[in-house]
C-alpha atoms as one frame of an Amber mdcrd trajectory, in Angstrom:
protein
   0.000   0.000   0.000   1.433   3.394  -0.998   1.818   6.297   1.383  -0.646
   9.164   1.008   0.130  12.883   1.422  -0.505  12.815   5.169   1.765   9.808
   5.739   4.573  11.320   3.645   4.257  14.681   5.373   4.449  13.061   8.784
   7.435  10.996   7.671   9.199  14.099   6.382   8.637  15.959   9.636   9.888
  12.958  11.586  13.084  12.714   9.516  13.861  16.420   9.826  13.016  16.639
  13.529  14.837  13.485  14.627  17.931  14.410  12.649  17.952  17.933  14.088
  17.498  16.595  17.590  20.642  14.494  17.326  22.623  17.746  17.598  20.509
  19.730  20.070  21.392  17.680  23.194  25.041  17.616  22.126  25.091  21.416
  21.921  23.529  21.692  25.370  25.886  19.247  27.070  29.106  20.163  25.224
  28.683  23.858  26.032  28.186  23.001  29.709  31.201  20.647  29.636  33.403
  23.302  27.996  32.361  25.851  30.612  33.019  23.381  33.435  36.446  22.425
  32.089  37.431  26.058  31.706  36.383  26.763  35.283  38.440  23.750  36.385
  41.461  25.129  34.505  41.110  28.577  36.069  40.685  27.158  39.580  43.387
  24.484  39.501  45.901  25.763  36.932  46.142  22.278  35.389  46.988  22.773
  31.722  45.191  19.589  30.694  41.901  21.283  31.521  42.776  24.120  29.147
  43.604  21.578  26.452  40.362  19.698  26.982  38.375  22.939  27.033  39.693
  23.758  23.567  38.921  20.271  22.267  35.369  20.202  23.645  34.815  23.743
  22.368  35.789  22.727  18.834  33.453  19.739  18.992  30.748  22.141  20.162
  31.306  24.519  17.256  30.896  21.914  14.502  27.877  20.434  16.301  26.296
  23.850  16.827  26.747  24.747  13.148  24.971  21.603  11.933  22.259  22.030
  14.566  21.472  25.578  13.452  21.217  24.593   9.790  18.924  21.638  10.463
  16.870  23.713  12.900  16.149  26.295  10.205  14.789  23.595   7.909  12.572
  22.338  10.701  11.015  25.776  11.164  10.547  26.254   7.414   8.469  23.079
   7.359   5.602  24.898   9.032   5.190  26.975   5.888   6.125  24.200   3.493
   3.942  21.343   4.649   1.993  22.490   7.711   0.590  25.866   6.677  -2.859
  25.115   8.128  -1.277  24.360  11.487   0.767  27.578  11.231  -2.349  29.569
  10.289  -4.414  28.328  13.202  -1.687  28.338  15.860   0.854  30.814  14.488
   0.026  33.409  17.140   0.906  30.870  19.825   3.966  29.347  18.166   5.330
  32.541  16.614   6.849  34.007  19.813   8.563  30.749  20.781  10.088  30.250
  17.315  11.163  33.893  17.049  12.793  34.033  20.478  14.505  30.670  20.023
  15.852  31.840  16.661  17.209  35.043  18.172  18.825  33.114  21.001  20.479
  30.686  18.594  21.731  33.300  16.124  22.299  36.450  18.130  23.165  35.140
  21.582  24.667  31.674  21.323  26.412  32.117  17.970  27.825  35.531  18.888
  29.181  34.499  22.250  30.496  31.212  20.869  32.485  33.195  18.302  33.723
  35.562  21.022  34.816  32.578  23.076  36.669  30.875  20.239  38.410  33.956
  18.858  38.875  35.545  22.267  41.564  33.171  23.540  44.532  35.310  24.736
  42.620  38.424  23.666  39.891  38.819  26.269  40.479  39.031  30.024  40.262
  35.531  31.521  37.040  36.115  33.468  35.365  37.838  30.541  36.429  34.996
  28.274  35.013  32.458  30.713  31.765  34.430  30.829  31.308  34.027  27.069
  31.153  30.228  27.202  28.928  30.362  30.291  26.521  32.567  28.337  26.538
  30.000  25.519  25.755  27.195  27.989  22.900  29.169  29.553  21.649  30.210
  26.111  21.337  26.628  24.904  19.224  25.793  27.945  17.021  28.847  27.393
  16.561  27.876  23.744  15.532  24.373  24.767  13.107  25.655  27.408  11.410
  28.075  25.028  11.078  25.697  22.093   9.810  22.968  24.404   7.054  25.369
  25.452   5.774  25.219  21.878   5.851  21.428  21.856   4.202  21.313  25.281
   1.301  23.314  23.860   0.739  20.467  21.408   0.695  18.000  24.305  -1.395
  20.157  26.655  -2.821  23.354  25.096  -2.807  26.328  27.491  -2.709  30.149
  27.316  -4.887  30.499  24.228  -8.347  31.469  23.127 -10.093  30.574  19.881
 -11.483  33.339  17.696 -15.142  32.405  17.138 -15.042  33.702  13.556 -11.652
  32.632  12.205 -11.198  29.770  14.660  -7.575  30.857  15.026  -5.845  30.407
  18.381  -4.593  33.612  20.000  -1.990  33.686  22.738  -3.346  35.064  26.003
  -0.288  34.776  28.258   3.274  34.109  27.188   4.216  33.421  30.795   1.480
  30.793  31.099   2.652  29.229  27.836   6.232  28.984  29.123   5.214  27.564
  32.481   2.868  24.943  31.107   3.020  22.033  33.560   4.096  19.718  30.727
   6.995  22.041  29.863   8.093  22.260  33.492   8.254  18.458  33.567   9.656
  17.915  30.049  12.482  20.477  30.246  14.502  18.879  33.072  13.928  15.471
  31.478  15.255  16.764  28.158  18.238  18.478  29.791  19.146  15.313  31.701
  18.977  13.304  28.482  21.264  15.854  26.851  23.854  15.329  29.594  23.822
  11.623  28.786  24.373  12.168  25.056  27.261  14.606  25.494  28.812  12.518
  28.231  28.771   9.417  26.042  30.534  11.302  23.228  33.255  12.557  25.584
  33.615   9.057  27.027  34.084   7.627  23.535  36.628  10.262  22.463  38.565
  10.041  25.724  38.715   6.243  25.837  39.670   6.040  22.147  42.623   8.367
  22.675  43.702   7.497  26.214  44.390   3.810  25.872  46.756   2.049  23.423
  45.299   0.358  20.344  46.968  -1.836  17.793  46.100   0.570  14.987  47.369
   3.645  16.844  51.017   4.726  16.593  52.856   4.418  19.884  54.608   7.808
  19.988  55.675  10.353  22.569  52.788  12.715  21.808  50.214  10.006  22.469
  51.787   9.291  25.845  51.746  12.998  26.721  48.079  13.310  25.760  46.909
  10.053  27.369  46.405  11.413  30.928  44.257  14.283  29.663  42.129  11.976
  27.536  41.777   9.575  30.469  40.385  12.509  32.454  38.006  13.336  29.594
  36.776   9.738  29.435  36.018   9.629  33.144  34.277  13.007  32.952  32.141
  11.623  30.131  31.373   8.487  32.121  30.289  10.527  35.137  28.103  12.707
  32.912  26.507   9.621  31.341  25.833   8.025  34.705  24.558  11.182  36.414
  22.530  12.198  33.367  20.934   8.763  33.247  19.967   8.890  36.911  18.448
  12.363  36.472  16.655  11.232  33.313  15.009   8.422  35.257  13.940  10.726
  38.104  12.604  13.457  35.839  10.989  10.874  33.564   9.055   9.505  36.531
   7.626  12.964  37.216   6.909  13.578  33.515   5.038  10.283  33.306   2.714
  11.330  36.115   2.027  14.695  34.450   1.334  13.005  31.107  -1.059  10.577
  32.796  -3.120  13.544  34.012  -3.212  15.469  30.712  -2.950  12.614  28.158
  -4.141   9.385  29.795  -4.327   7.665  26.402  -0.566   8.067  25.986   0.196
   6.207  29.212  -2.328   3.506  28.354  -0.698   3.127  24.926   2.745   2.853
  26.517   1.562  -0.277  28.314  -0.957  -1.489  25.707  -3.460  -1.420  28.578
  -6.855  -1.951  26.971  -8.957  -2.417  30.110  -9.100   0.013  33.022  -7.144
  -1.659  35.808  -6.597  -1.079  39.519  -3.026  -1.822  40.582  -1.988  -1.999
  36.932   1.153  -4.026  36.127   3.947  -2.989  33.763   4.959  -5.361  30.964
   8.689  -5.821  30.492   7.979  -7.872  27.361   4.761  -8.627  25.512   3.565
 -10.334  22.341   0.440  -9.154  20.558  -1.325  -9.691  17.289  -0.003  -8.036
  14.111  -1.319  -4.509  13.762  -2.009  -4.048  17.456  -4.566  -5.425  19.846
  -4.398  -6.628  23.419  -1.240  -8.725  24.101  -1.817 -12.441  24.556   1.510
 -13.003  26.355   3.470 -10.662  28.609   6.045 -10.681  31.383   4.783  -8.230
  33.990   5.945  -6.421  37.098   2.887  -6.201  39.394   1.486  -2.702  40.126
   4.440  -0.928  38.502   2.341   0.947  35.926   0.134   2.367  38.675   3.284
   3.546  40.451   4.671   5.103  37.269   1.361   6.751  36.413   0.310   8.072
  39.827   2.835   7.062  42.494   0.215   4.851  44.139   0.551   1.065  43.631
  -3.211   0.639  44.172  -4.297   3.420  41.810  -6.624   2.825  38.878  -5.182
   3.438  35.403  -7.630   4.141  32.583  -7.572   1.646  29.717  -7.573   2.256
  25.962 -11.135   1.002  25.385 -12.692   3.249  28.026 -10.665   6.249  26.892
 -11.676   5.679  23.259 -15.330   5.733  24.323 -14.797   8.941  26.342 -13.016
  10.699  23.469 -15.626   9.615  20.914 -18.349  11.049  23.130 -16.433  14.301
  23.701 -14.916  14.922  20.256 -17.135  13.006  17.836 -16.928   9.671  16.020
 -13.540   8.325  14.973 -10.545   6.456  16.321  -8.476   8.199  18.996  -6.161
   5.252  19.541  -2.506   5.782  18.547  -0.294   3.086  17.007  -0.045   0.816
  20.035   2.934  -1.351  18.946   4.978   1.792  18.188   4.114   3.410  21.518
   4.698   0.192  23.455   8.118  -0.658  22.016   9.565   2.849  21.668   8.809
   3.401  25.362  10.760   0.267  26.291  13.542   0.893  23.793  14.004   4.361
  25.299  14.355   2.941  28.801  16.501  -0.004  27.714  19.027   2.019  25.701
  19.433   4.504  28.539  19.958   1.773  31.114  22.620   0.024  29.007  24.478
   3.342  28.581  24.396   3.919  32.339  25.605   0.386  33.017  28.533   0.799
  30.643  29.496   4.119  32.242  29.423   2.518  35.676  31.576  -0.413  34.518
  34.038   1.968  32.872  34.368   4.066  36.030  34.927   0.949  38.113  37.500
  -0.560  35.757  39.474   2.717  35.477  39.422   3.696  39.144  42.756   4.920
  40.568  44.301   5.146  37.106  43.816   1.492  36.191  43.935   0.448  32.541
  40.595  -0.855  31.217  40.239  -4.109  29.322  40.602  -3.809  25.519  36.979
  -4.843  24.936  35.828  -1.981  27.131  37.753   0.550  25.056  36.461  -0.907
  21.795  32.866  -0.793  22.961  33.271   2.754  24.310  33.418   4.079  20.747
  29.862   2.816  20.175  28.409   4.074  23.450  27.185   7.452  22.055  24.696
   5.501  19.933  22.842   4.366  23.070  21.714   7.685  24.598  21.167   9.081
  21.077  18.855   6.140  20.410  17.140   6.630  23.775  16.445  10.280  22.918
  15.127   9.327  19.491  12.851   6.611  20.838  11.648   9.026  23.510  10.578
  11.598  20.943   8.974   8.961  18.742   6.934   7.834  21.732   6.043  11.384
  22.741   4.779  12.371  19.295   3.263   9.154  17.926   1.404   8.336  21.158
  -0.299  11.754  20.925  -1.940  10.788  17.616  -4.311  11.545  16.039  -3.986
  14.998  17.620  -1.668  17.741  16.435  -2.779  19.837  19.418  -4.362  17.530
  21.946  -8.136  17.922  22.092  -8.180  20.835  19.621  -7.276  19.655  16.124
  -6.040  16.550  14.403  -2.848  16.048  12.412  -4.806  15.684   9.188  -6.205
  19.208   9.692  -2.740  20.784   9.853  -1.154  19.955   6.488  -0.942  22.484
   3.671  -3.916  22.450   1.280  -3.122  21.428  -2.287   0.037  19.602  -1.281
   0.728  16.587  -3.478   2.506  13.334  -2.734   5.097  14.094  -5.407   5.981
  17.450  -3.848   6.391  15.951  -0.395   8.358  12.990  -1.704  10.715  15.263
  -3.657  11.409  17.461  -0.629  11.791  14.392   1.599  14.394  12.889  -0.726
  16.212  16.232  -0.957  16.292  16.681   2.824  17.436  13.109   3.322  20.268
  13.494   0.814  21.476  16.784   2.273  21.231  15.455   5.813  23.176  12.357
   4.811  25.976  14.575   3.499  25.904  16.690   6.660  26.109  13.539   8.793
  29.219  12.360   6.957  30.811  15.813   7.231  30.043  16.054  10.946  31.387
  12.571  11.675  34.590  13.249   9.735  35.104  16.569  11.508  34.547  15.029
  14.938  36.937  12.199  14.126  39.522  14.658  12.792  39.299  16.937  15.830
  39.399  13.987  18.224  42.483  12.500  16.591  44.555  15.694  16.741  47.304
  16.096  19.383  46.250  18.319  22.245  47.656  21.826  21.994  49.835  22.893
  24.889  50.876  26.280  26.144  54.055  24.734  27.489  56.761  22.677  25.886
  57.520  19.147  26.972  60.637  20.448  28.681  58.532  22.827  30.795  55.735
  20.805  32.321  52.934  22.505  34.208  54.050  22.596  37.872  50.429  22.537
  38.990  49.617  19.502  36.868  51.145  16.361  38.412  51.759  13.191  36.438
  48.885  10.771  36.044  45.190  11.411  35.494  43.596  14.189  37.520  41.241
  13.086  40.234  37.482  13.192  39.818  37.426  15.597  42.762  39.172  18.253
  40.660  36.320  18.321  38.163  33.687  17.900  40.850  34.605  21.357  42.097
  33.038  22.862  38.991  29.780  20.916  38.733
């Protein structure tokens, strides 16, 4: 069966959004890591922190550049394929998109350039302030753009014009402090820490420990302690970010249960309203959806996740479908259950494996110990895990909201541009995919090139840093800055 205009348009938006979001959490976490490393350098005088600050900053710059380009395409899609959505909700979304764009271009980009070109030109504290502004700016951008997405999950701060049926913003403050946004933002930020930490862990482990394919030279030995420090910093970020993601995700789940009960029911494929609802670790259902006929369950866990009470009642899909049909008219209000069910578990599983690897790496490298070769080899692949967890999380968030584009107000089918043809969408989808594929290759090659370069040093080998003793710096040094 061929895809119609709606299916292709949704697929195009998914491709553009998911690809863009691969770089957003990296920008957030790498800017924070660069700021933290620079603070550590200024407080301790250890030159390795200066070297690592420069390296992480360069990784940030190439990531930020790709993120800005892909973010522009994402915003242009509202006019390209979702003009009806933009027409009805433009007054609500316009301020968030405009402010986020100004933050990305005028605040973050400007101060990132000042930071990079200001080495040895700006006073040290002023120079440090520039990267701190970038780190804060990325968080502000995320918070503001998430407010727009949170409106789609839980519409607030609007009124509908009775004539045009357009939504008008009534309170920007209320839009920003939507309860879904207040829960989703810390969850998103914690996930970003995981993604950036996994990248730093991979780069540090790849460069710190000897490999058969790597030349055994004096420069590698000089750089190894600094990269060992970077790897452990990345491992700590991955572990801490994972723990925070779990805690904030628990709170977000309870908020979502209140405002979108169908989404939580879809996450468990819970068709019947149940008191003390269990959570399925694994389930098998019929092709195309339907109630599972086999599952491995943890008793009462879904009730705990949904409300915090193991004896609470969780609404089932069948009852919710009947409620929605009565409130909004005939039609199906059930999302794609297999997608919601498995993306929810894939999100949790990928995050847990990343945390476990970070914990093992920290244990095996404690007190300067050399990790096993298999651990170093696998470390290079670790960034795929939190990136996958983020992707599965967004797939769950958006697909389990279906068929709504703004929950309870309008459906996805009502938001696409009138007159749009399958050929037009397919052509733009192929073009975006090709360009994004090229950008992915360029970004990967740049990251690999930057990561493989010798660390720059402000001192010669004959004049070691007196404040930087031999051997990897302790975790306590970096803990001072976080």
